[in-house]
mmCIF file with all atom_site columns, C-alpha atoms in Angstrom:
data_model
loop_
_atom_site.group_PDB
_atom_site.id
_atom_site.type_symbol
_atom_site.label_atom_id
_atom_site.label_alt_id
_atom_site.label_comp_id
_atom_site.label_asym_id
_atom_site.label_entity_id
_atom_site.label_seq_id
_atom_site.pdbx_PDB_ins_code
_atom_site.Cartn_x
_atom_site.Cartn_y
_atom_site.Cartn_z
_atom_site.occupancy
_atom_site.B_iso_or_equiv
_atom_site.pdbx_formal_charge
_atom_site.auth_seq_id
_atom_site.auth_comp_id
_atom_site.auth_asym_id
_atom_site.auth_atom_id
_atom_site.pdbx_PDB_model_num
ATOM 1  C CA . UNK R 1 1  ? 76.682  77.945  118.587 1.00 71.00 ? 99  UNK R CA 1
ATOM 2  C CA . UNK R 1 2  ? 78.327  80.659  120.824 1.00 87.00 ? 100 UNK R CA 1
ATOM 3  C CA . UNK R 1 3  ? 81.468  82.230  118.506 1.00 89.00 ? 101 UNK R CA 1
ATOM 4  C CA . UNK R 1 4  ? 85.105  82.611  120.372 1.00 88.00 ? 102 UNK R CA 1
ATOM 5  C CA . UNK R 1 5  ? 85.752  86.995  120.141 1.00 87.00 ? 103 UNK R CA 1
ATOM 6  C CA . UNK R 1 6  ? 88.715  86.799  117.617 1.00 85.00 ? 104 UNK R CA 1
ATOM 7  C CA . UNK R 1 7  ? 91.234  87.666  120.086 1.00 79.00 ? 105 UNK R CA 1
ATOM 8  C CA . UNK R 1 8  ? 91.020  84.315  121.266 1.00 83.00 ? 106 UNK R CA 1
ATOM 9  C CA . UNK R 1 9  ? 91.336  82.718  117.997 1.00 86.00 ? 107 UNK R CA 1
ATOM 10 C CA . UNK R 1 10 ? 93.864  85.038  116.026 1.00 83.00 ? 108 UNK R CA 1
ATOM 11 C CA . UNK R 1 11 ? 97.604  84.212  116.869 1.00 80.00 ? 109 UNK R CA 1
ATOM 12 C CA . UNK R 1 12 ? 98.519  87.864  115.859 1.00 74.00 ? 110 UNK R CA 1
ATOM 13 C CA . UNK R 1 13 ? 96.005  89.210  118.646 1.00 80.00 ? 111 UNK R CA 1
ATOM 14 C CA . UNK R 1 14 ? 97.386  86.798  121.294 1.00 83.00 ? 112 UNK R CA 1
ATOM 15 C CA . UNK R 1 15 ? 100.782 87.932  120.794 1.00 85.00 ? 113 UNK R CA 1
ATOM 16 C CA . UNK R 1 16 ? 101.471 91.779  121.797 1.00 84.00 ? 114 UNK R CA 1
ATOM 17 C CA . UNK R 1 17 ? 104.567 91.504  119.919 1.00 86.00 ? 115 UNK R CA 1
ATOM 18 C CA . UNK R 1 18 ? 103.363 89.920  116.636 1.00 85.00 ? 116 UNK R CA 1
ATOM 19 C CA . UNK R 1 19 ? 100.496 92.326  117.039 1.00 84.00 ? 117 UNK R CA 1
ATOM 20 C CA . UNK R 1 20 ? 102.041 95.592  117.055 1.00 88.00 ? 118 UNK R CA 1
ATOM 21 C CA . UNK R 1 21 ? 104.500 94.556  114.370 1.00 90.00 ? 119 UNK R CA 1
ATOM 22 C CA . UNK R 1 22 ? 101.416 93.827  111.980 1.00 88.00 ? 120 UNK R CA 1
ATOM 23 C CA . UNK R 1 23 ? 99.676  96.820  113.051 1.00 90.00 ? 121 UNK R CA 1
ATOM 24 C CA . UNK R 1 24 ? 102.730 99.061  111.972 1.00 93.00 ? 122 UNK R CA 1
ATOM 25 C CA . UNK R 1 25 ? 102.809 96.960  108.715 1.00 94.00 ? 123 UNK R CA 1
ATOM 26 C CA . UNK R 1 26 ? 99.115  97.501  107.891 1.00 94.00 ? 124 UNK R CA 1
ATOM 27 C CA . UNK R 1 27 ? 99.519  101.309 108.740 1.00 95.00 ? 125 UNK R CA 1
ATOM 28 C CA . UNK R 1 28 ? 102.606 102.562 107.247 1.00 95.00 ? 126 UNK R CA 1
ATOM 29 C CA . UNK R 1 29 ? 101.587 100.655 103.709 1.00 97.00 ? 127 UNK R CA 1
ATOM 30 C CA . UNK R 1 30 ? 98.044  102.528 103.647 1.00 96.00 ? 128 UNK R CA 1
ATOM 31 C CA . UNK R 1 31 ? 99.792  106.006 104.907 1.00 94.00 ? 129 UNK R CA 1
ATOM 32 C CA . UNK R 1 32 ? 102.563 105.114 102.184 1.00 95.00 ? 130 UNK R CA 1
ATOM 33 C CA . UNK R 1 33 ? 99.466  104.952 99.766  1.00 94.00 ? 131 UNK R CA 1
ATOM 34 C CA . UNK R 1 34 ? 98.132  108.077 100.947 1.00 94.00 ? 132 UNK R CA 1
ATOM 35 C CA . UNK R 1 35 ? 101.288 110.029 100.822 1.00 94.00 ? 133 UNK R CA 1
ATOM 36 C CA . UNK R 1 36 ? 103.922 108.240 98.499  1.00 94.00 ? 134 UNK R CA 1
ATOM 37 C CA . UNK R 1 37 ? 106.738 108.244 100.985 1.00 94.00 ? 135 UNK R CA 1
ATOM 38 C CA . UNK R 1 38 ? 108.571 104.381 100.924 1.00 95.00 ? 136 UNK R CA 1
ATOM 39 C CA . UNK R 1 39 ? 106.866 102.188 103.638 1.00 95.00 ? 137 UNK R CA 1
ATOM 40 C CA . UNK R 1 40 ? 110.266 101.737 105.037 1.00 95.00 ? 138 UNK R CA 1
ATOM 41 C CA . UNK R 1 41 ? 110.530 105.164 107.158 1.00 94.00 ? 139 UNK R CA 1
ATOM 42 C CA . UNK R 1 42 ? 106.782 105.263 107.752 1.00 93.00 ? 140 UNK R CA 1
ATOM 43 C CA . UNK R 1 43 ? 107.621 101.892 109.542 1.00 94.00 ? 141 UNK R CA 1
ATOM 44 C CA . UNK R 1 44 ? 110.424 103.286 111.349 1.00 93.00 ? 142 UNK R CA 1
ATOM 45 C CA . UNK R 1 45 ? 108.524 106.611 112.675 1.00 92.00 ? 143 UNK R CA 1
ATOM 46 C CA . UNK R 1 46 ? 106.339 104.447 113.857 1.00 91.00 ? 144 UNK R CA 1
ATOM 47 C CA . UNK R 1 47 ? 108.565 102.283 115.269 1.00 89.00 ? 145 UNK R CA 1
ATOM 48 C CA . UNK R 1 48 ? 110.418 105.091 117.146 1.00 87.00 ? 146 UNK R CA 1
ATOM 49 C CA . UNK R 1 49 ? 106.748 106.438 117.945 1.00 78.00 ? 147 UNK R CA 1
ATOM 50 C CA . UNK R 1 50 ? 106.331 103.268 120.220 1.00 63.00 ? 148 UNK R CA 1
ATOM 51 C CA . UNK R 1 51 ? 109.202 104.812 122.454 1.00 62.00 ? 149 UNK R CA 1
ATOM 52 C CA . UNK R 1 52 ? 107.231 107.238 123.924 1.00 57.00 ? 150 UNK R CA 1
ATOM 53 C CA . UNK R 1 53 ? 104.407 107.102 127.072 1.00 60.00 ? 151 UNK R CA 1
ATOM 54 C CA . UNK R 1 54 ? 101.247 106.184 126.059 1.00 58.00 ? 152 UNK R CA 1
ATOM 55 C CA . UNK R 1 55 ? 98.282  108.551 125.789 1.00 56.00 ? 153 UNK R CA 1
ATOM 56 C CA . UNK R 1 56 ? 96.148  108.822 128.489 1.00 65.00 ? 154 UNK R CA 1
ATOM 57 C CA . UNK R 1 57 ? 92.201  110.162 129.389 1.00 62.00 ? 155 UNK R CA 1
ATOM 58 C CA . UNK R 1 58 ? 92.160  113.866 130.717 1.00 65.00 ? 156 UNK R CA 1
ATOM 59 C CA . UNK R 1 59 ? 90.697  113.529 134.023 1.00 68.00 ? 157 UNK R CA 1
ATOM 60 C CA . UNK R 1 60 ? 87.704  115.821 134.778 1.00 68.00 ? 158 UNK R CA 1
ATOM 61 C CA . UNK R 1 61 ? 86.172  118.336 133.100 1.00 65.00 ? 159 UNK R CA 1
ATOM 62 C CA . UNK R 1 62 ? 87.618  119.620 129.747 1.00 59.00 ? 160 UNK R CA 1
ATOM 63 C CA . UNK R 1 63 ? 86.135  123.034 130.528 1.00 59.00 ? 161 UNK R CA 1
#
């Protein structure tokens, strides 16, 4: 029996939104772990992080 990849089968994963708004949950609670600063302004760094332009590949050679 062939499995569905999850992304078809989490609602989380089909959603960009609800996705990137549990991803920022997950990772400000472990860094908040980590670090003991309150999971509230992790969140919100992050948040504010999501502002910016994505990262991109360097093209070419890095030499």
């Amino acid at each position: 029996m062939e499995q569905k990849p999850l992304i078809e089968t989490n609602p989380y994963l089909r959603d960009p939104e609800k996705f990137r708004k549990a991803l920022i949950t997950s990772v400000a609670s472990s860094t908040s772990i980590e670090t003991g600063a309150p999971v509230e302004s992790i969140a919100r760094m992050l948040e504010e992080g999501g502002k910016t332009r994505p990262l991109t590949k360097p093209q070419g050679s890095a030499r």
